[in-house]
Amino acid sequence: MTSNDDEDPTVPGRPFPDDEQGAEERTVPSQDGGGGGAGPKPAEDSTVPAMDANAFSAGTGDLIGKTLGGCRVDRILGRGAMGAVYKARQLKLDRDVAVKIIRPEMMTDPRMLKRFEVEARTVGKFNSANVVMVHDVGFELGVHYLVMEFVQGKNLREHVKLLPNERLPAGDALPLIRQSCKGLEEARRLGVVHRDIKPDNLMLTDQGVLKIADFGIAKPVQDDFSMTLTSELIGTPLYMSPEQCQGGADIDFRSDMYSLGATFFYLLTGEPPIRASSVYELIQTKTKLENLCLWKSLPELDENHPLSRVIERMTANDRDDRYESYEELLNDLVLVEAGETISARIKRPKKAA
């Protein structure tokens, strides 16, 4: 199980990296120009254990050798927007696991603690081989932690960067996208939107199994934990859907479908789905772009190529023009793998303003 570095190059006003190799913060200020208010402060939640800020310093070595939830912490694997991930040994079951703890500076923030709890509750309900599973959750030694399945392998960005052309042949990418669909189909069954599907959060095991990681910013569709304020966007701007970029409160599974389509584009081309000099420009471009055009980045394809049509529909600006279900998307992916043609997307008439 790996995670991204803390440093965030994608903040407004700063250059947006073409190669996306830096880590990407999942929460950036919105660009609505509406005064930049911070929004209402969420109420304190007395059910969340208070974090002892002095329990550990910010150093990554403080937990090494300690035991959390019956797991001996062995080494750091990486850091992400919410916390650090360690490799550990679950002593009673004698197996390797990944232990995720929330960042110390966030441990007293009720919104972040709620996200952490949501990750545990959400993934704990999943029944899918294509999702990184949660084994346990708890609060011990002054830290909130998750005990998760340890994935022996790489995320898809790491995997692609090791290839000669730094991109995947269609025949290799298609099975990975199909497996991703199955994991997201399970999320939809449970009414959960991941909100941060991207190459870094799709893990590929050494056995070739694709597993979706990091449901830390997922939110049940019917629940409101006051985690998404009007002044913030949750997600990675490069891959998130236009409606998520605009801070839409009613996003659904089609937002994850867009992000998966943008990831599919990256896997096939080795290029970011959209190029921009700042997050502001990126969001403005994305909300106006009708869809991603694979054929413009891969000259060997044309606009009517089945792969072009699949990505076009997955990344349609209007979510009503995307696939109506993952089952429908999977059917088209099977046709593409078989070399069959697929029907062109029929755009729905726009509603009068």
CSV table of C-alpha atoms in Angstrom, one decimal, residues 67-307:
chain,number,residue,atom,x,y,z
A,67,THR,CA,2.1,-1.6,18.4
A,68,LEU,CA,-1.3,-0.2,17.2
A,69,GLY,CA,-4.4,-2.3,17.3
A,70,GLY,CA,-2.4,-5.5,17.6
A,71,CYS,CA,-0.1,-4.5,14.7
A,72,ARG,CA,3.6,-4.0,15.1
A,73,VAL,CA,4.6,-0.9,13.0
A,74,ASP,CA,7.7,-1.7,10.9
A,75,ARG,CA,8.3,1.1,8.4
A,76,ILE,CA,6.8,4.1,6.7
A,77,LEU,CA,5.4,3.5,3.2
A,78,GLY,CA,4.4,7.1,2.4
A,79,ARG,CA,2.4,10.2,3.2
A,80,GLY,CA,-0.8,11.6,1.7
A,81,ALA,CA,-3.1,14.5,2.1
A,82,MET,CA,-4.7,13.0,5.2
A,83,GLY,CA,-2.0,11.0,6.9
A,84,ALA,CA,0.8,8.6,6.8
A,85,VAL,CA,0.8,4.9,5.8
A,86,TYR,CA,3.0,2.3,7.4
A,87,LYS,CA,3.7,-1.3,6.8
A,88,ALA,CA,3.0,-3.4,9.9
A,89,ARG,CA,2.6,-6.9,11.0
A,90,GLN,CA,-0.8,-8.0,12.5
A,91,LEU,CA,0.5,-10.2,15.3
A,92,LYS,CA,-2.4,-12.5,16.0
A,93,LEU,CA,-3.0,-13.4,12.4
A,94,ASP,CA,0.7,-13.2,11.5
A,95,ARG,CA,0.2,-11.2,8.3
A,96,ASP,CA,1.4,-8.0,6.7
A,97,VAL,CA,-1.0,-5.1,6.8
A,98,ALA,CA,-1.0,-1.4,6.1
A,99,VAL,CA,-1.7,1.0,8.9
A,100,LYS,CA,-2.9,4.5,8.1
A,101,ILE,CA,-2.8,7.3,10.6
A,102,ILE,CA,-4.2,10.8,10.3
A,103,ARG,CA,-1.8,13.7,10.1
A,104,PRO,CA,-1.1,15.2,13.6
A,105,GLU,CA,-2.0,18.7,12.6
A,106,MET,CA,-5.4,17.5,11.4
A,107,MET,CA,-6.2,15.3,14.4
A,108,THR,CA,-8.1,18.1,16.2
A,109,ASP,CA,-10.2,19.0,13.1
A,110,PRO,CA,-13.6,17.5,13.4
A,111,ARG,CA,-14.1,17.5,9.6
A,112,MET,CA,-10.9,15.5,9.0
A,113,LEU,CA,-11.8,13.1,11.7
A,114,LYS,CA,-15.2,12.6,10.2
A,115,ARG,CA,-13.5,11.8,6.8
A,116,PHE,CA,-11.3,9.3,8.5
A,117,GLU,CA,-14.3,7.6,10.1
A,118,VAL,CA,-16.2,7.6,6.8
A,119,GLU,CA,-13.3,5.8,5.2
A,120,ALA,CA,-13.5,3.0,7.7
A,121,ARG,CA,-17.2,2.6,7.7
A,122,THR,CA,-17.4,2.9,3.9
A,123,VAL,CA,-14.7,0.4,2.9
A,124,GLY,CA,-15.6,-1.9,5.8
A,125,LYS,CA,-18.9,-2.6,4.1
A,126,PHE,CA,-17.4,-3.4,0.7
A,127,ASN,CA,-17.4,-6.9,-0.7
A,128,SER,CA,-15.1,-6.6,-3.7
A,129,ALA,CA,-11.8,-8.0,-4.8
A,130,ASN,CA,-11.2,-4.7,-6.5
A,131,VAL,CA,-11.1,-2.5,-3.4
A,132,VAL,CA,-8.4,-2.2,-0.7
A,133,MET,CA,-10.2,-3.7,2.3
A,134,VAL,CA,-10.3,-2.3,5.8
A,135,HIS,CA,-9.7,-4.8,8.7
A,136,ASP,CA,-9.9,-2.6,11.7
A,137,VAL,CA,-10.2,1.0,13.0
A,138,GLY,CA,-9.3,2.5,16.3
A,139,PHE,CA,-7.8,5.1,18.5
A,140,GLU,CA,-4.7,4.2,20.5
A,141,LEU,CA,-1.4,5.7,21.7
A,142,GLY,CA,-2.9,9.1,20.8
A,143,VAL,CA,-3.5,8.4,17.1
A,144,HIS,CA,-6.5,7.5,15.0
A,145,TYR,CA,-5.6,4.6,12.7
A,146,LEU,CA,-7.0,2.2,10.1
A,147,VAL,CA,-5.7,-1.3,9.6
A,148,MET,CA,-5.9,-2.1,5.9
A,149,GLU,CA,-5.1,-4.8,3.4
A,150,PHE,CA,-1.4,-4.6,2.4
A,151,VAL,CA,-1.1,-4.4,-1.4
A,152,GLN,CA,2.1,-5.8,-2.8
A,153,GLY,CA,2.5,-3.8,-6.0
A,154,LYS,CA,2.4,-0.3,-7.4
A,155,ASN,CA,-0.1,2.3,-8.2
A,156,LEU,CA,-0.9,2.8,-11.9
A,157,ARG,CA,1.1,6.0,-12.2
A,158,GLU,CA,4.2,4.2,-10.9
A,159,HIS,CA,3.5,1.3,-13.2
A,160,VAL,CA,3.1,3.5,-16.3
A,161,LYS,CA,6.3,5.5,-15.5
A,162,LEU,CA,8.3,2.2,-15.7
A,163,LEU,CA,7.2,1.4,-19.2
A,164,PRO,CA,9.3,2.3,-22.3
A,165,ASN,CA,6.8,4.8,-23.7
A,166,GLU,CA,5.4,5.7,-20.3
A,167,ARG,CA,1.9,4.6,-21.5
A,168,LEU,CA,-0.1,1.4,-21.6
A,169,PRO,CA,-1.1,-0.5,-24.8
A,170,ALA,CA,-4.9,-0.6,-25.0
A,171,GLY,CA,-4.9,-4.4,-24.5
A,172,ASP,CA,-3.2,-3.9,-21.1
A,173,ALA,CA,-5.3,-0.9,-20.1
A,174,LEU,CA,-8.7,-2.3,-20.8
A,175,PRO,CA,-8.6,-5.1,-18.2
A,176,LEU,CA,-7.5,-2.6,-15.6
A,177,ILE,CA,-10.4,-0.2,-16.4
A,178,ARG,CA,-12.8,-3.1,-16.3
A,179,GLN,CA,-11.6,-4.1,-12.8
A,180,SER,CA,-11.9,-0.5,-11.7
A,181,CYS,CA,-15.5,-0.5,-12.9
A,182,LYS,CA,-16.3,-3.5,-10.8
A,183,GLY,CA,-14.9,-1.8,-7.7
A,184,LEU,CA,-16.8,1.4,-8.4
A,185,GLU,CA,-19.9,-0.7,-9.1
A,186,GLU,CA,-19.7,-1.9,-5.6
A,187,ALA,CA,-19.3,1.6,-4.3
A,188,ARG,CA,-22.4,2.6,-6.2
A,189,ARG,CA,-24.3,-0.3,-4.7
A,190,LEU,CA,-23.5,1.1,-1.3
A,191,GLY,CA,-24.4,4.7,-2.3
A,192,VAL,CA,-20.8,5.9,-2.1
A,193,VAL,CA,-18.9,8.3,-4.4
A,194,HIS,CA,-15.1,8.0,-4.1
A,195,ARG,CA,-14.4,11.6,-5.3
A,196,ASP,CA,-10.7,11.0,-6.0
A,197,ILE,CA,-10.3,8.4,-8.7
A,198,LYS,CA,-6.9,8.9,-10.3
A,199,PRO,CA,-3.8,6.7,-11.3
A,200,ASP,CA,-2.3,7.1,-7.8
A,201,ASN,CA,-5.4,5.6,-6.1
A,202,LEU,CA,-5.6,2.6,-8.4
A,203,MET,CA,-3.2,-0.1,-7.1
A,204,LEU,CA,-2.0,-3.0,-9.2
A,205,THR,CA,-0.9,-6.1,-7.3
A,206,ASP,CA,2.0,-8.3,-8.4
A,207,GLN,CA,-0.7,-10.8,-9.4
A,208,GLY,CA,-2.3,-8.3,-11.8
A,209,VAL,CA,-5.4,-7.5,-9.6
A,210,LEU,CA,-6.6,-3.9,-9.7
A,211,LYS,CA,-7.6,-2.5,-6.3
A,212,ILE,CA,-9.1,0.9,-5.6
A,213,ALA,CA,-7.5,2.7,-2.7
A,214,ASP,CA,-8.1,5.7,-0.5
A,215,PHE,CA,-11.8,6.2,0.2
A,216,GLY,CA,-10.7,8.9,2.7
A,217,ILE,CA,-12.8,11.6,1.0
A,218,ALA,CA,-15.6,9.4,0.0
A,219,LYS,CA,-19.1,10.5,1.1
A,220,PRO,CA,-22.3,8.4,1.2
A,221,VAL,CA,-24.7,10.0,-1.3
A,222,GLN,CA,-27.5,10.3,1.2
A,223,ASP,CA,-25.4,11.5,4.2
A,224,ASP,CA,-24.1,15.0,5.0
A,225,PHE,CA,-21.2,15.1,7.5
A,226,SER,CA,-20.7,18.9,6.9
A,227,MET,CA,-17.4,18.0,5.3
A,228,THR,CA,-17.9,19.9,2.0
A,229,LEU,CA,-18.1,23.6,2.7
A,230,THR,CA,-19.1,26.1,0.0
A,231,SER,CA,-15.5,27.4,-0.2
A,232,GLU,CA,-13.7,24.2,-0.8
A,233,LEU,CA,-13.5,21.5,-3.5
A,234,ILE,CA,-12.7,17.9,-2.6
A,235,GLY,CA,-10.8,15.9,-5.2
A,236,THR,CA,-7.8,16.1,-7.4
A,237,PRO,CA,-8.6,18.9,-10.0
A,238,LEU,CA,-6.7,17.2,-12.9
A,239,TYR,CA,-9.0,14.2,-12.8
A,240,MET,CA,-12.2,15.3,-11.1
A,241,SER,CA,-15.5,15.9,-13.0
A,242,PRO,CA,-16.7,19.3,-14.2
A,243,GLU,CA,-19.5,19.2,-11.7
A,244,GLN,CA,-17.1,18.4,-8.8
A,245,CYS,CA,-14.9,21.3,-10.0
A,246,GLN,CA,-17.9,23.6,-9.6
A,247,GLY,CA,-18.5,22.4,-6.1
A,248,GLY,CA,-21.8,20.6,-6.9
A,249,ALA,CA,-23.4,19.2,-3.8
A,250,ASP,CA,-25.4,16.5,-5.7
A,251,ILE,CA,-22.6,14.6,-7.4
A,252,ASP,CA,-23.2,10.9,-8.0
A,253,PHE,CA,-21.4,7.8,-9.5
A,254,ARG,CA,-21.1,9.6,-12.8
A,255,SER,CA,-18.5,11.9,-11.3
A,256,ASP,CA,-16.3,8.9,-10.5
A,257,MET,CA,-16.9,7.6,-14.0
A,258,TYR,CA,-15.6,10.9,-15.4
A,259,SER,CA,-12.5,10.6,-13.2
A,260,LEU,CA,-12.0,7.0,-14.4
A,261,GLY,CA,-12.3,8.1,-18.0
A,262,ALA,CA,-9.6,10.8,-17.4
A,263,THR,CA,-7.4,8.2,-15.8
A,264,PHE,CA,-8.0,5.9,-18.9
A,265,PHE,CA,-6.9,8.7,-21.1
A,266,TYR,CA,-3.7,9.1,-19.1
A,267,LEU,CA,-2.9,5.4,-19.2
A,268,LEU,CA,-3.3,5.2,-23.0
A,269,THR,CA,-1.5,8.5,-23.8
A,270,GLY,CA,1.0,9.0,-20.9
A,271,GLU,CA,-0.2,12.6,-20.9
A,272,PRO,CA,-2.3,14.6,-18.4
A,273,PRO,CA,-6.0,14.7,-19.6
A,274,ILE,CA,-5.9,18.6,-19.6
A,275,ARG,CA,-2.9,21.0,-19.7
A,276,ALA,CA,-3.1,24.3,-17.8
A,277,SER,CA,-0.8,26.8,-16.2
A,278,SER,CA,-2.8,26.9,-12.9
A,279,VAL,CA,-5.7,25.2,-11.1
A,280,TYR,CA,-7.9,28.2,-12.0
A,281,GLU,CA,-7.2,27.7,-15.7
A,282,LEU,CA,-7.6,24.0,-15.4
A,283,ILE,CA,-11.0,24.3,-13.8
A,284,GLN,CA,-12.2,26.9,-16.3
A,285,THR,CA,-11.0,24.7,-19.2
A,286,LYS,CA,-12.6,21.6,-17.8
A,287,THR,CA,-16.0,23.1,-17.2
A,288,LYS,CA,-16.2,24.3,-20.9
A,289,LEU,CA,-14.6,21.3,-22.6
A,290,GLU,CA,-17.3,19.0,-24.2
A,291,ASN,CA,-15.3,15.9,-23.5
A,292,LEU,CA,-11.8,14.5,-23.6
A,293,CYS,CA,-10.6,13.7,-27.2
A,294,LEU,CA,-8.3,10.6,-27.2
A,295,TRP,CA,-7.9,10.7,-31.0
A,296,LYS,CA,-6.2,14.1,-30.8
A,297,SER,CA,-3.4,12.7,-28.6
A,298,LEU,CA,-3.1,9.4,-30.4
A,299,PRO,CA,-2.8,10.0,-34.2
A,300,GLU,CA,-3.2,6.3,-35.0
A,301,LEU,CA,-6.8,6.6,-33.8
A,302,ASP,CA,-9.7,8.6,-35.2
A,303,GLU,CA,-12.8,10.2,-33.8
A,304,ASN,CA,-14.9,7.1,-34.5
A,305,HIS,CA,-12.5,4.6,-33.0
A,306,PRO,CA,-14.2,2.6,-30.3
A,307,LEU,CA,-11.7,3.7,-27.7
